[in-house]
GROMACS .gro file of N, CA and C in nm:
model
  378
    1UNK      N    1   0.084  -0.120   0.000
    1UNK     CA    2   0.000   0.000   0.000
    1UNK      C    3   0.088   0.126   0.000
    2UNK      N    4   0.045   0.225  -0.076
    2UNK     CA    5   0.121   0.350  -0.084
    2UNK      C    6   0.105   0.433   0.042
    3UNK      N    7   0.213   0.500   0.076
    3UNK     CA    8   0.215   0.587   0.193
    3UNK      C    9   0.153   0.722   0.154
    4UNK      N   10   0.068   0.776   0.240
    4UNK     CA   11   0.010   0.909   0.222
    4UNK      C   12   0.034   0.984   0.352
    5UNK      N   13   0.097   1.099   0.344
    5UNK     CA   14   0.130   1.174   0.466
    5UNK      C   15   0.026   1.282   0.494
    6UNK      N   16  -0.009   1.296   0.621
    6UNK     CA   17  -0.098   1.403   0.666
    6UNK      C   18  -0.027   1.538   0.653
    7UNK      N   19  -0.104   1.643   0.634
    7UNK     CA   20  -0.048   1.778   0.635
    7UNK      C   21   0.008   1.823   0.502
    8UNK      N   22  -0.002   1.739   0.399
    8UNK     CA   23   0.042   1.778   0.266
    8UNK      C   24  -0.080   1.800   0.178
    9UNK      N   25  -0.058   1.866   0.065
    9UNK     CA   26  -0.164   1.885  -0.035
    9UNK      C   27  -0.130   1.797  -0.155
   10UNK      N   28  -0.234   1.739  -0.215
   10UNK     CA   29  -0.213   1.642  -0.323
   10UNK      C   30  -0.292   1.680  -0.448
   11UNK      N   31  -0.234   1.651  -0.565
   11UNK     CA   32  -0.303   1.676  -0.692
   11UNK      C   33  -0.346   1.543  -0.754
   12UNK      N   34  -0.441   1.550  -0.847
   12UNK     CA   35  -0.487   1.430  -0.916
   12UNK      C   36  -0.379   1.371  -1.005
   13UNK      N   37  -0.276   1.449  -1.039
   13UNK     CA   38  -0.166   1.398  -1.121
   13UNK      C   39  -0.053   1.344  -1.033
   14UNK      N   40  -0.081   1.326  -0.903
   14UNK     CA   41   0.008   1.258  -0.808
   14UNK      C   42   0.134   1.337  -0.772
   15UNK      N   43   0.119   1.471  -0.766
   15UNK     CA   44   0.223   1.552  -0.706
   15UNK      C   45   0.175   1.594  -0.567
   16UNK      N   46   0.271   1.624  -0.480
   16UNK     CA   47   0.235   1.676  -0.348
   16UNK      C   48   0.299   1.813  -0.329
   17UNK      N   49   0.242   1.890  -0.237
   17UNK     CA   50   0.301   2.017  -0.195
   17UNK      C   51   0.309   2.014  -0.043
   18UNK      N   52   0.429   2.039   0.008
   18UNK     CA   53   0.449   2.055   0.152
   18UNK      C   54   0.473   2.204   0.173
   19UNK      N   55   0.383   2.268   0.246
   19UNK     CA   56   0.390   2.413   0.264
   19UNK      C   57   0.465   2.447   0.392
   20UNK      N   58   0.562   2.537   0.379
   20UNK     CA   59   0.633   2.593   0.494
   20UNK      C   60   0.640   2.743   0.473
   21UNK      N   61   0.557   2.816   0.547
   21UNK     CA   62   0.552   2.961   0.532
   21UNK      C   63   0.506   2.998   0.392
   22UNK      N   64   0.587   3.080   0.322
   22UNK     CA   65   0.552   3.125   0.187
   22UNK      C   66   0.604   3.030   0.080
   23UNK      N   67   0.660   2.917   0.121
   23UNK     CA   68   0.723   2.826   0.026
   23UNK      C   69   0.649   2.694   0.018
   24UNK      N   70   0.659   2.631  -0.097
   24UNK     CA   71   0.602   2.499  -0.117
   24UNK      C   72   0.708   2.407  -0.175
   25UNK      N   73   0.721   2.289  -0.116
   25UNK     CA   74   0.810   2.186  -0.169
   25UNK      C   75   0.723   2.092  -0.252
   26UNK      N   76   0.759   2.075  -0.380
   26UNK     CA   77   0.679   1.994  -0.471
   26UNK      C   78   0.755   1.868  -0.510
   27UNK      N   79   0.687   1.756  -0.505
   27UNK     CA   80   0.747   1.631  -0.547
   27UNK      C   81   0.638   1.537  -0.595
   28UNK      N   82   0.675   1.412  -0.620
   28UNK     CA   83   0.575   1.314  -0.658
   28UNK      C   84   0.543   1.226  -0.537
   29UNK      N   85   0.424   1.171  -0.537
   29UNK     CA   86   0.380   1.091  -0.422
   29UNK      C   87   0.441   0.952  -0.425
   30UNK      N   88   0.429   0.885  -0.313
   30UNK     CA   89   0.474   0.747  -0.301
   30UNK      C   90   0.400   0.659  -0.403
   31UNK      N   91   0.270   0.686  -0.420
   31UNK     CA   92   0.190   0.613  -0.518
   31UNK      C   93   0.251   0.629  -0.658
   32UNK      N   94   0.289   0.752  -0.693
   32UNK     CA   95   0.346   0.779  -0.826
   32UNK      C   96   0.479   0.707  -0.846
   33UNK      N   97   0.566   0.711  -0.746
   33UNK     CA   98   0.696   0.646  -0.764
   33UNK      C   99   0.678   0.494  -0.774
   34UNK      N  100   0.579   0.438  -0.701
   34UNK     CA  101   0.550   0.294  -0.713
   34UNK      C  102   0.505   0.259  -0.854
   35UNK      N  103   0.418   0.345  -0.910
   35UNK     CA  104   0.365   0.321  -1.044
   35UNK      C  105   0.476   0.331  -1.150
   36UNK      N  106   0.568   0.424  -1.130
   36UNK     CA  107   0.675   0.446  -1.228
   36UNK      C  108   0.780   0.336  -1.225
   37UNK      N  109   0.810   0.286  -1.107
   37UNK     CA  110   0.920   0.191  -1.095
   37UNK      C  111   1.051   0.266  -1.075
   38UNK      N  112   1.163   0.204  -1.110
   38UNK     CA  113   1.294   0.261  -1.082
   38UNK      C  114   1.319   0.391  -1.158
   39UNK      N  115   1.328   0.501  -1.084
   39UNK     CA  116   1.350   0.633  -1.145
   39UNK      C  117   1.496   0.645  -1.187
   40UNK      N  118   1.517   0.685  -1.313
   40UNK     CA  119   1.654   0.696  -1.365
   40UNK      C  120   1.694   0.839  -1.400
   41UNK      N  121   1.595   0.930  -1.409
   41UNK     CA  122   1.627   1.069  -1.444
   41UNK      C  123   1.514   1.160  -1.401
   42UNK      N  124   1.549   1.279  -1.352
   42UNK     CA  125   1.449   1.380  -1.318
   42UNK      C  126   1.484   1.508  -1.394
   43UNK      N  127   1.392   1.552  -1.478
   43UNK     CA  128   1.408   1.676  -1.554
   43UNK      C  129   1.344   1.788  -1.473
   44UNK      N  130   1.425   1.885  -1.431
   44UNK     CA  131   1.377   1.992  -1.343
   44UNK      C  132   1.394   2.128  -1.408
   45UNK      N  133   1.311   2.224  -1.370
   45UNK     CA  134   1.329   2.360  -1.420
   45UNK      C  135   1.452   2.425  -1.356
   46UNK      N  136   1.482   2.548  -1.397
   46UNK     CA  137   1.593   2.624  -1.340
   46UNK      C  138   1.542   2.710  -1.226
   47UNK      N  139   1.632   2.747  -1.135
   47UNK     CA  140   1.599   2.845  -1.032
   47UNK      C  141   1.558   2.975  -1.101
   48UNK      N  142   1.458   3.041  -1.048
   48UNK     CA  143   1.397   3.164  -1.101
   48UNK      C  144   1.295   3.139  -1.211
   49UNK      N  145   1.278   3.014  -1.256
   49UNK     CA  146   1.171   2.984  -1.351
   49UNK      C  147   1.037   3.000  -1.280
   50UNK      N  148   0.935   3.036  -1.357
   50UNK     CA  149   0.799   3.044  -1.304
   50UNK      C  150   0.729   2.912  -1.335
   51UNK      N  151   0.654   2.860  -1.237
   51UNK     CA  152   0.568   2.745  -1.262
   51UNK      C  153   0.424   2.789  -1.242
   52UNK      N  154   0.335   2.729  -1.321
   52UNK     CA  155   0.193   2.762  -1.314
   52UNK      C  156   0.114   2.639  -1.271
   53UNK      N  157   0.016   2.660  -1.185
   53UNK     CA  158  -0.071   2.550  -1.143
   53UNK      C  159  -0.134   2.485  -1.265
   54UNK      N  160  -0.124   2.352  -1.272
   54UNK     CA  161  -0.183   2.279  -1.384
   54UNK      C  162  -0.094   2.269  -1.506
   55UNK      N  163   0.025   2.330  -1.500
   55UNK     CA  164   0.117   2.329  -1.615
   55UNK      C  165   0.236   2.238  -1.586
   56UNK      N  166   0.294   2.185  -1.693
   56UNK     CA  167   0.410   2.097  -1.682
   56UNK      C  168   0.534   2.177  -1.638
   57UNK      N  169   0.614   2.120  -1.548
   57UNK     CA  170   0.739   2.186  -1.509
   57UNK      C  171   0.861   2.097  -1.524
   58UNK      N  172   0.841   1.974  -1.567
   58UNK     CA  173   0.954   1.883  -1.581
   58UNK      C  174   0.901   1.743  -1.606
   59UNK      N  175   0.987   1.645  -1.583
   59UNK     CA  176   0.947   1.506  -1.604
   59UNK      C  177   1.030   1.414  -1.517
   60UNK      N  178   0.971   1.299  -1.486
   60UNK     CA  179   1.043   1.193  -1.417
   60UNK      C  180   1.048   1.075  -1.512
   61UNK      N  181   1.169   1.021  -1.534
   61UNK     CA  182   1.183   0.907  -1.623
   61UNK      C  183   1.223   0.785  -1.542
   62UNK      N  184   1.158   0.675  -1.574
   62UNK     CA  185   1.191   0.548  -1.509
   62UNK      C  186   1.230   0.448  -1.617
   63UNK      N  187   1.268   0.329  -1.575
   63UNK     CA  188   1.301   0.226  -1.672
   63UNK      C  189   1.178   0.188  -1.754
   64UNK      N  190   1.056   0.212  -1.699
   64UNK     CA  191   0.933   0.174  -1.767
   64UNK      C  192   0.873   0.287  -1.851
   65UNK      N  193   0.881   0.410  -1.803
   65UNK     CA  194   0.806   0.518  -1.866
   65UNK      C  195   0.861   0.655  -1.826
   66UNK      N  196   0.817   0.756  -1.899
   66UNK     CA  197   0.843   0.894  -1.860
   66UNK      C  198   0.709   0.956  -1.823
   67UNK      N  199   0.710   1.037  -1.720
   67UNK     CA  200   0.587   1.099  -1.673
   67UNK      C  201   0.610   1.248  -1.654
   68UNK      N  202   0.522   1.330  -1.715
   68UNK     CA  203   0.533   1.475  -1.697
   68UNK      C  204   0.503   1.511  -1.552
   69UNK      N  205   0.570   1.614  -1.505
   69UNK     CA  206   0.543   1.670  -1.373
   69UNK      C  207   0.452   1.790  -1.392
   70UNK      N  208   0.339   1.791  -1.325
   70UNK     CA  209   0.241   1.899  -1.336
   70UNK      C  210   0.241   1.975  -1.203
   71UNK      N  211   0.265   2.104  -1.210
   71UNK     CA  212   0.273   2.182  -1.086
   71UNK      C  213   0.135   2.197  -1.023
   72UNK      N  214   0.124   2.164  -0.893
   72UNK     CA  215  -0.005   2.182  -0.825
   72UNK      C  216  -0.033   2.327  -0.788
   73UNK      N  217   0.070   2.410  -0.789
   73UNK     CA  218   0.058   2.551  -0.750
   73UNK      C  219   0.142   2.639  -0.843
   74UNK      N  220   0.116   2.769  -0.838
   74UNK     CA  221   0.194   2.865  -0.914
   74UNK      C  222   0.297   2.931  -0.824
   75UNK      N  223   0.413   2.962  -0.883
   75UNK     CA  224   0.515   3.029  -0.804
   75UNK      C  225   0.646   3.039  -0.879
   76UNK      N  226   0.747   3.086  -0.807
   76UNK     CA  227   0.882   3.102  -0.862
   76UNK      C  228   0.971   2.997  -0.800
   77UNK      N  229   1.045   2.924  -0.883
   77UNK     CA  230   1.137   2.822  -0.833
   77UNK      C  231   1.252   2.890  -0.760
   78UNK      N  232   1.270   2.857  -0.632
   78UNK     CA  233   1.380   2.916  -0.554
   78UNK      C  234   1.491   2.816  -0.529
   79UNK      N  235   1.460   2.687  -0.548
   79UNK     CA  236   1.562   2.584  -0.527
   79UNK      C  237   1.519   2.458  -0.601
   80UNK      N  238   1.618   2.385  -0.653
   80UNK     CA  239   1.589   2.252  -0.706
   80UNK      C  240   1.666   2.153  -0.619
   81UNK      N  241   1.617   2.030  -0.615
   81UNK     CA  242   1.682   1.928  -0.534
   81UNK      C  243   1.799   1.870  -0.614
   82UNK      N  244   1.916   1.931  -0.597
   82UNK     CA  245   2.035   1.894  -0.675
   82UNK      C  246   2.076   1.748  -0.655
   83UNK      N  247   2.045   1.690  -0.539
   83UNK     CA  248   2.085   1.551  -0.516
   83UNK      C  249   2.018   1.457  -0.615
   84UNK      N  250   1.902   1.498  -0.670
   84UNK     CA  251   1.833   1.412  -0.766
   84UNK      C  252   1.904   1.408  -0.901
   85UNK      N  253   1.990   1.508  -0.929
   85UNK     CA  254   2.066   1.506  -1.054
   85UNK      C  255   2.161   1.387  -1.057
   86UNK      N  256   2.222   1.359  -0.942
   86UNK     CA  257   2.317   1.247  -0.932
   86UNK      C  258   2.250   1.117  -0.890
   87UNK      N  259   2.145   1.129  -0.808
   87UNK     CA  260   2.080   1.010  -0.752
   87UNK      C  261   1.928   1.018  -0.765
   88UNK      N  262   1.877   1.007  -0.889
   88UNK     CA  263   1.730   1.016  -0.908
   88UNK      C  264   1.655   0.906  -0.833
   89UNK      N  265   1.724   0.795  -0.803
   89UNK     CA  266   1.659   0.683  -0.734
   89UNK      C  267   1.622   0.717  -0.590
   90UNK      N  268   1.669   0.832  -0.538
   90UNK     CA  269   1.626   0.876  -0.405
   90UNK      C  270   1.474   0.888  -0.398
   91UNK      N  271   1.411   0.922  -0.510
   91UNK     CA  272   1.264   0.932  -0.513
   91UNK      C  273   1.201   0.797  -0.480
   92UNK      N  274   1.262   0.688  -0.528
   92UNK     CA  275   1.208   0.555  -0.497
   92UNK      C  276   1.228   0.519  -0.350
   93UNK      N  277   1.337   0.568  -0.291
   93UNK     CA  278   1.365   0.536  -0.151
   93UNK      C  279   1.268   0.607  -0.058
   94UNK      N  280   1.241   0.735  -0.083
   94UNK     CA  281   1.143   0.810  -0.003
   94UNK      C  282   1.095   0.930  -0.083
   95UNK      N  283   0.982   0.911  -0.151
   95UNK     CA  284   0.930   1.015  -0.240
   95UNK      C  285   0.899   1.145  -0.166
   96UNK      N  286   0.853   1.134  -0.041
   96UNK     CA  287   0.814   1.255   0.031
   96UNK      C  288   0.933   1.333   0.084
   97UNK      N  289   1.040   1.265   0.122
   97UNK     CA  290   1.160   1.334   0.169
   97UNK      C  291   1.235   1.400   0.053
   98UNK      N  292   1.228   1.337  -0.064
   98UNK     CA  293   1.307   1.383  -0.179
   98UNK      C  294   1.221   1.464  -0.276
   99UNK      N  295   1.180   1.582  -0.229
   99UNK     CA  296   1.105   1.677  -0.311
   99UNK      C  297   1.189   1.713  -0.435
  100UNK      N  298   1.122   1.768  -0.535
  100UNK     CA  299   1.190   1.799  -0.662
  100UNK      C  300   1.223   1.947  -0.672
  101UNK      N  301   1.125   2.034  -0.646
  101UNK     CA  302   1.151   2.178  -0.649
  101UNK      C  303   1.089   2.246  -0.527
  102UNK      N  304   1.148   2.360  -0.491
  102UNK     CA  305   1.093   2.446  -0.386
  102UNK      C  306   1.052   2.575  -0.456
  103UNK      N  307   0.929   2.616  -0.435
  103UNK     CA  308   0.880   2.738  -0.499
  103UNK      C  309   0.832   2.838  -0.394
  104UNK      N  310   0.845   2.965  -0.430
  104UNK     CA  311   0.780   3.071  -0.353
  104UNK      C  312   0.639   3.081  -0.407
  105UNK      N  313   0.541   3.057  -0.321
  105UNK     CA  314   0.401   3.049  -0.364
  105UNK      C  315   0.348   3.186  -0.405
  106UNK      N  316   0.281   3.191  -0.521
  106UNK     CA  317   0.217   3.315  -0.568
  106UNK      C  318   0.085   3.339  -0.498
  107UNK      N  319   0.010   3.232  -0.476
  107UNK     CA  320  -0.127   3.245  -0.426
  107UNK      C  321  -0.165   3.123  -0.344
  108UNK      N  322  -0.162   3.137  -0.214
  108UNK     CA  323  -0.193   3.023  -0.127
  108UNK      C  324  -0.335   2.973  -0.144
  109UNK      N  325  -0.425   3.057  -0.198
  109UNK     CA  326  -0.563   3.014  -0.221
  109UNK      C  327  -0.569   2.896  -0.318
  110UNK      N  328  -0.467   2.880  -0.404
  110UNK     CA  329  -0.463   2.767  -0.497
  110UNK      C  330  -0.461   2.633  -0.423
  111UNK      N  331  -0.411   2.633  -0.299
  111UNK     CA  332  -0.405   2.510  -0.222
  111UNK      C  333  -0.544   2.452  -0.197
  112UNK      N  334  -0.645   2.539  -0.199
  112UNK     CA  335  -0.783   2.495  -0.175
  112UNK      C  336  -0.833   2.403  -0.286
  113UNK      N  337  -0.766   2.407  -0.403
  113UNK     CA  338  -0.805   2.322  -0.517
  113UNK      C  339  -0.746   2.181  -0.508
  114UNK      N  340  -0.661   2.159  -0.407
  114UNK     CA  341  -0.591   2.031  -0.394
  114UNK      C  342  -0.657   1.945  -0.287
  115UNK      N  343  -0.620   1.817  -0.286
  115UNK     CA  344  -0.677   1.722  -0.189
  115UNK      C  345  -0.592   1.717  -0.062
  116UNK      N  346  -0.659   1.688   0.050
  116UNK     CA  347  -0.584   1.658   0.172
  116UNK      C  348  -0.553   1.508   0.171
  117UNK      N  349  -0.486   1.462   0.276
  117UNK     CA  350  -0.441   1.322   0.280
  117UNK      C  351  -0.556   1.223   0.267
  118UNK      N  352  -0.666   1.246   0.339
  118UNK     CA  353  -0.776   1.148   0.335
  118UNK      C  354  -0.843   1.147   0.198
  119UNK      N  355  -0.857   1.263   0.135
  119UNK     CA  356  -0.917   1.269   0.001
  119UNK      C  357  -0.826   1.201  -0.101
  120UNK      N  358  -0.695   1.222  -0.088
  120UNK     CA  359  -0.601   1.159  -0.181
  120UNK      C  360  -0.600   1.007  -0.161
  121UNK      N  361  -0.604   0.963  -0.038
  121UNK     CA  362  -0.607   0.819  -0.009
  121UNK      C  363  -0.730   0.756  -0.078
  122UNK      N  364  -0.844   0.821  -0.065
  122UNK     CA  365  -0.966   0.771  -0.130
  122UNK      C  366  -0.951   0.773  -0.283
  123UNK      N  367  -0.887   0.876  -0.336
  123UNK     CA  368  -0.866   0.891  -0.480
  123UNK      C  369  -0.781   0.776  -0.535
  124UNK      N  370  -0.673   0.740  -0.467
  124UNK     CA  371  -0.584   0.635  -0.520
  124UNK      C  372  -0.639   0.495  -0.496
  125UNK      N  373  -0.739   0.484  -0.409
  125UNK     CA  374  -0.798   0.353  -0.383
  125UNK      C  375  -0.907   0.319  -0.485
  126UNK      N  376  -0.948   0.417  -0.565
  126UNK     CA  377  -1.054   0.394  -0.666
  126UNK      C  378  -1.010   0.295  -0.770
   0.00000   0.00000   0.00000
């Protein structure tokens, strides 16, 4: 069974947002990394790039497939997880610890469009 953490926001495209103050850490869920299999590459935007809610910001490639990353929120990229450049498989080890990008949130109201842990759990069980 896939792990779902309380206190995070989830999208239907299986990204999560962990909010800390004005910042959001975006990554893929445990469910997504299970579905993908062994991650071999993560395509990330550059620092200072703008991401838009509902728009693609990169991709995760596994031995089985490539999957677009869809941003759950809008904002400015302030940091990328550089360790994923050398060790993309960290996502398989712990998807929630190994976020992909950190953004400065443009509009926290966008979080209201996302699922909480219990709603996401129900969504992936369908």
